[in-house]
Structures are given as C-alpha cells and as structure tokens.
C-alpha cells in the first residue's frame, strides 16, 4: 500500500515539529502482502534536502547514503574530471573534521565507507553499527556545509596525483582500458557531457586549480541538490530529528535545473581505430544509440541484449563462440540519465580479422531476424530478472542505494514495483520492435582496437573526424558564487558520542555428518525467499602436484562441468536454470572443485534436480573441450599484457619456487594446457569426485529437514578416500633481492613485496595475532602504508599489506600500483614503514583504534547470505567452536603492545624479503640500482632473463 501526502487541493504537506528546521512529510510507503517494495518515509527540509528513512530491524546496522545530483555530465570541454576529483576532496576533512580523520572515525566505529561518481550523480555512503548513526550524520553534514575552508593547496595537489594514479591503474595501464573513452568521443557530439569519461583527461586535471574546484562545490553541492537516504536499524522519528539538527541549518545552494539535450542521432556509420599499449588480442566494438534511463523501451532492450549476446543460448554465442570464430562476443544495453547505448564487443580467435568479425556480426543479426524471439527467451529473461532484483535486497546498503537512485533520477523512491512490472510485461513483439527501432538499418560507431605486436588492420578505414566547430560552451552559473556557512545552536566541534552497542547475533547453524562422508552445515534465514548452497569436493590445484605435467586440468574440468550433460546441452541447461531464476556454477580452487548454487525458495527441488544432472552426468565433449582449451590458450596472452596479473603470478613463483605447486598458476601453462586431452579431464573427474571429505554449506530460507533429502542424490557418487598431496615448504630467503619484470611504457609499477611466513590459519594463535598486527601496518585504509603512499604522497590509488593463511601455509605481501616515476621513492617508504614497525612497534593510540574498529565490525559480518555462508563455512573447514568470534574478541580486548610487537618480529624482516617490481625497466632501473640489492630480471612468465 502506498500512502501519499501530496501538495494540492486534496491534501496538504504535513510539517513535523522537532525543535530544529521543520521537515515536511511528503510520502509514506508501507508493504502490503507479498508485493516487492521497500517501505520508507520521505521528507523535505526547508533548505531543499530530500530525506528518505527506511526502518529495517533485521540486522543491527545502518546505511547512510548522501547523493548529490551532479556527475561528469555537468562538466565542460577542457575541465573534465571535476566531479570525480571533487569526490576525492570530500574525504580530506572539513572545518570540524581533521585531515585523514573521516576514514579513521568511521573505521574505528566498526564501519565501512566509500564514494562513487558516474555521469549523472555522486554519492557518499557508509555502513556502520546502528549505535554510530549520529556520528555519521555529523560527518556528512560537516562536509556538506563546512568543507571549503579546509580545502588547501597541499590536499588539492595530493588528491590530483591520486586521481591520476587511479586513471593509470584503471584505464591507462590495462588492456582495453581506453576503449570506453575512445568510443564515447567518437559516438557523442563534441562537447556532449557523455563524450568523456567520469575520470576525465590527464591534461584537464593538470589544468584545473583549487579555485575551480571550490566553485564546483558552491554550484552543485547545496542541500537542495542532494538526497540523504538512511536505512536499517533506526527509529525514524529520532533519526529525522538528527537529520534536522545537523543538516537543517545548511543554506540552500543555487537552483539546479535538469539538463535537457536533443536526442542522439547518427547520420552515417562511423569507423575509428586506435592501438592499445597492453592488449594482445584485437577487439571490435560496435555501438548503436539506445535510450535514456527509465525509458519505456529499457526493459525490452535489456531482453534483446540477452537474446543477442548474453549466455550460452544467445545468438552471438551460438554463431561466433561455439563455432570458435570468436574468443568472446557480448551484447549489452546500458542507460544513463541523458542517453543510452547498445553495444557489441567481439574478440576474434587467432586467424580471424576484425573485418570478418564485423561481417559475422551482421550475419548473426540477420540470423536473429529470421529466428525471432521465442516464448522461451521471454520466460528465462523474466526468471533471471526477478531473481536479480530480489538478490539486490539482501543488504541494507542494497535497499538504500535503490531508494536513493530512484529519488535522484525520478523523484519517486517507490519505483521498484513499477520497474518490475515493466520487465514482467515484456513481450516477444516488444523485443522485435525495439530491435527494428534501434538496430536494424541504423547507423553505428565501430571501433577497432589494434595491438602493438600484431599486423591486423581495422575492420574498415577510419572515416570519422570529430567536429568541434559547433561547440557552444555551457554557462553553468559559476560567476558570483559565495560561500555561506550554517549557523547552529549547538557545538559542531564536539564529536557525537555513540549509543549503546547493538546486540550482535551470530547466525545459528545446524550440522550433519552423513554416512557417506559428507559434512553439511546450514543456517536458516527467512528474510528473503532465497537459498544458497556451496558444495566443495576435495581436489583442485593441489591434486595436480601428483603430475605437474597436467597442471590446469582441475580448472579445465570445472569449465567443462558447466557445459553439456548426458541429457541436456549446455544451452538447454542454461534455459532451464534461467526459467527458475537459479544459477549453478562449478569452479576450481586451491584444494577443491566447488559448485555454487543460488535459487529462489520455491524452486529448490527443481534446481537440485538440475544440480544432480550436472554433478553426476556430465558429458565431456570434444567440441567443448577444444573450444575451452583454445580460450585458455588465448587467455595466457591476455594475462601477459596485464602488469597486475603478471605480478601476482610471479611473486608466487619467486616465493615458493618454480617446482612447488604453490608457486605455479592454477591455470597451468601454455605447455601443460596444450598437452591436455579429453581423457585427462575424464580421468580427473573419475579420480577425485567422491563423497568422502565433501563439504556442503547451506544458507537461506530452507530448513534442515527440507534440504537434506534433496541432497540424497550425492549417495550416487563413489564413497572413496582420495589423498590430496600436501605442498612442500617454501625455500628460505637468504637475503633481500629485487626481481624486475619489464613492461615498456607502463604508466605504473606494480609492487609485490613480502615473503612466505609459514603461519597457517588459526583462530586464536600466532596467525590471528599476525592479522591484528597487520591492521595498522597495511590492513586498513588508515594504515601506515596507505596513508603514507596515497594520502600523504599521492603516488598510488591504494596500498595494502596482507597477511593470509590457509591449511597449508601463510604469507605476508605488500601490493600496490605506484606511479612509475615514484618507484624508487615509494620503495624507500615501504621499507621505511616496515622497518619502523619492526623496530619501534605499535603505539598505544593505534592499539586503541584497532580494538575499537575490529570489536565493532561484527555488526556488518553476517548480513547477507554470502556473509553467513562464509562464516559457517570457516567453522566447518577448520573445525572451529561456535563461539570462535567471541573468543577472538576476548583476545583482541586484552591484546598488548608487546603481543603486537612480537607478531611484527615474526612477520616482518626487510633483510629477508622478495621485492618484485613490474614496470618500465628503462624508467625505473636507475633508481633501483641505488639500493644496493641484487637485481634479477625476469620475463613475463617469471623465468630468469639470461
């Protein structure tokens, strides 16, 4: 039931008296029956701030989202990247929040936070234990109303450098990272706000000054251009009073009117090409003009994209991938506030040209026209959409984000039912109609991505030149803006305290040991009609140590387990699952083959029947084997072009040695994969599939008495003991060395610094204490390493040090992508921070911060089905007591400086570490030679260069 209070003759706005600014109740929405709805109350403050409150007492959490209706679409030529840059500045402190304190205050509250910017909006959000709500509102309001005087030139320069590093990491320094940027500037008219990416151009970032940035804030960051959405374990009345207290006095900003642009039209087919510095395989991208967000044709276009190029039943999969003409082929319809795009991306198999891919794409569309849309297409599309929307509502952050987006773009938070109805109402005729309207006979932009190494030419000769002659610079009203601060009746400098700690309820669970050797652990949760299962069968990468010439066979087997069965093709299986809104996926890990299953409560039985078929009756065909094998072979080329992937594999090889299974990639090598046969896959399945040692995790809206009988089919698996070899110990490190892998022209250097500690996972002993020790060094945003390298120096988008452990070993690794010209300086700082921690240890303030942060974060630990599954799975795998987190917290509460310092002595030794740097040798080698360490050059496969 939707109860609305609307301004007009029929009824009046309801003013809520609280002693601060008077909020006006605009709308109240409550749930009725089984309808899919997120209940909320919507208010507006006199300064224009929209307030949405959504009570949800299922977990002791609160999620706060502040969305400003401004993104990169409010920028102009020559000043791109402002919106995203400003997102970074919003975390740099305000009048009453010191530099670097925003992250710290939320972390020590047991919370998590972030911000994001897209074309049309910027949002800031945090999830915290419910007793920390007032502090979050104080933080958000302080930067909304009291930011500019805290913006200094130094902060500005550091964050500009950080944004440049983000661009380097996510765009400039990765394969196909520039595809979207290049496509956008060739698709949209010059000056159109979607013709550049949100990240902006480096030259524009260099051009901007701190006053430009301040004007951007004054123009767009007023409360009348914002929505605050608060959901979770709240009292709506008390929360409204707090919102009014902290936000009500902030003055309105300049009025913001909607952007109105003429619809997009292409007058001819455009062809454009560029050479990618990192890609090893060329790519074809064809883009048509689509529709804006919430357009009446959006649902039908989403269905069309699925039919054309998503999943094994799609037209592109059948015509290009299955026939081994393309490595991948994908179709997508994306929408934003002002425009939309329908795009196709194709990676050809070796030997096929981009011109051929362009021709084959056209033939595939002709095949679709003849085939049309089937009832089955519609049925499976609707099943998957329904499941997708319900899954989004698992977390309070998911619910709040949905409400905030609906309000920002449409002014109606209660949009979910309407949108679901649009998807449920899609017909075959609708899908064919939008195909004819937006694709058939329409012009497109075709981009050819070429490689440095290859000789392949573009799909067609470039024929489009960007025309800047008609550009009219927009007048956004930056002239004469003035900064007016709020005047309050309370002391903003006083940090709000916290309420009473919420009661954190660890998930109840049941366990069962079956006679066939299977262990089951389950947790019932009735909040949503969803059920998740994880089935782990011993094997995986470790099993390959029995014969290292077969490395990669576990992963190849898992891929084939997602293909045909003896009674259905992979396509038929995909259709059956999508109709149910279910998914079943097999994959290989270090020591098992895992099946991940998701389904709606009402479809558990038919989903289990399909799982039985996939597990017990796989059909390993030569056709599927050859296709997947070729894809994996091409995948090796792709990995060699990705510095981060090169670094992550090479550090394992360095740390564990080339002959240790832990030092070898679970993907295998080109040599081992090329020599595998279909018989090897069948042998792996026959050898390792057993009930003995198999573990099952069940979470969701299902009882033990319901699910256990549905798993009886597993009795048909062999009941045999399978020995999984234990990996050998890592070799000792005699002295620190630098290992260098050359990636010419790399914009960043990938760092991996660390060693094998040998500390296996334990819940209460040395390993657990090592994780506590590492929290301050590199395990949190506020850690010493990240604050130094990102926040103080601006050399990286992020730096972290990880302590990890499993049943077999443990390691400590520092990782980061560092600006190339700061490589040697950054290495100095990394080693300095480690040495300082090793020699001087942790401070009393740092211990207090760590305890506060970690003791409260359990409120966020068990919210979603995935989190519950992870919790009980750890109990199962390591045979932990039910109260292990309580016992950990008791250790944490009593931890001393000497305990942490002892853990640091065990884990950190800069005299015996492996330093791996993947970057431009010509640029970084001179600086590295100054350290005096032996420098060993490796190739991209981790082999020593002779």
CSV table of C-alpha atoms in Angstrom, one decimal, residues 68-77 79-84 117-122 191-198 212 215-217 219-221 224-225 254-261 337-338 408-409 471 473-478:
chain,number,residue,atom,x,y,z
A,68,UNK,CA,24.3,14.8,-5.0
A,69,UNK,CA,22.7,15.1,-8.4
A,70,UNK,CA,25.9,16.0,-10.2
A,71,UNK,CA,28.3,14.0,-12.1
A,72,UNK,CA,30.6,14.4,-15.1
A,73,UNK,CA,27.6,15.5,-17.2
A,74,UNK,CA,27.9,18.9,-15.5
A,75,UNK,CA,31.4,19.4,-16.8
A,76,UNK,CA,32.7,21.0,-20.0
A,77,UNK,CA,35.4,20.7,-22.6
A,79,UNK,CA,37.5,20.8,-17.5
A,80,UNK,CA,36.7,17.2,-17.4
A,81,UNK,CA,37.1,15.0,-14.3
A,82,UNK,CA,35.8,17.7,-11.9
A,83,UNK,CA,33.0,15.7,-10.3
A,84,UNK,CA,35.2,12.7,-9.6
A,117,UNK,CA,30.9,9.2,-9.2
A,118,UNK,CA,29.2,8.5,-12.5
A,119,UNK,CA,28.0,10.6,-15.4
A,120,UNK,CA,24.9,11.9,-13.5
A,121,UNK,CA,25.4,11.7,-9.7
A,122,UNK,CA,28.0,11.5,-6.9
A,191,UNK,CA,31.0,18.8,-26.1
A,192,UNK,CA,28.2,16.4,-25.2
A,193,UNK,CA,28.7,15.6,-21.5
A,194,UNK,CA,28.9,11.9,-22.2
A,195,UNK,CA,31.7,12.3,-24.7
A,196,UNK,CA,34.4,11.9,-22.0
A,197,UNK,CA,34.7,9.5,-19.1
A,198,UNK,CA,34.0,10.4,-15.5
A,212,UNK,CA,37.8,25.9,-10.0
A,215,UNK,CA,33.4,26.9,-7.4
A,216,UNK,CA,32.2,23.4,-8.4
A,217,UNK,CA,31.3,22.7,-4.8
A,219,UNK,CA,27.5,25.4,-7.6
A,220,UNK,CA,26.4,21.8,-7.1
A,221,UNK,CA,26.8,20.7,-3.5
A,224,UNK,CA,18.7,21.4,-2.5
A,225,UNK,CA,20.6,19.2,-5.0
A,254,UNK,CA,22.0,27.8,-6.3
A,255,UNK,CA,19.0,26.3,-8.0
A,256,UNK,CA,19.7,23.3,-10.2
A,257,UNK,CA,17.6,22.7,-13.3
A,258,UNK,CA,17.5,19.4,-15.3
A,259,UNK,CA,19.8,19.1,-18.2
A,260,UNK,CA,17.9,18.9,-21.4
A,261,UNK,CA,19.6,17.8,-24.6
A,337,UNK,CA,20.1,9.9,-17.4
A,338,UNK,CA,20.6,11.6,-20.8
A,408,UNK,CA,17.7,11.2,-7.5
A,409,UNK,CA,16.7,10.4,-11.1
A,471,UNK,CA,30.6,23.6,-29.8
A,473,UNK,CA,30.4,26.2,-24.0
A,474,UNK,CA,27.6,25.9,-21.4
A,475,UNK,CA,27.0,28.6,-18.8
A,476,UNK,CA,26.7,26.7,-15.6
A,477,UNK,CA,26.4,29.8,-13.4
A,478,UNK,CA,29.8,29.9,-11.7
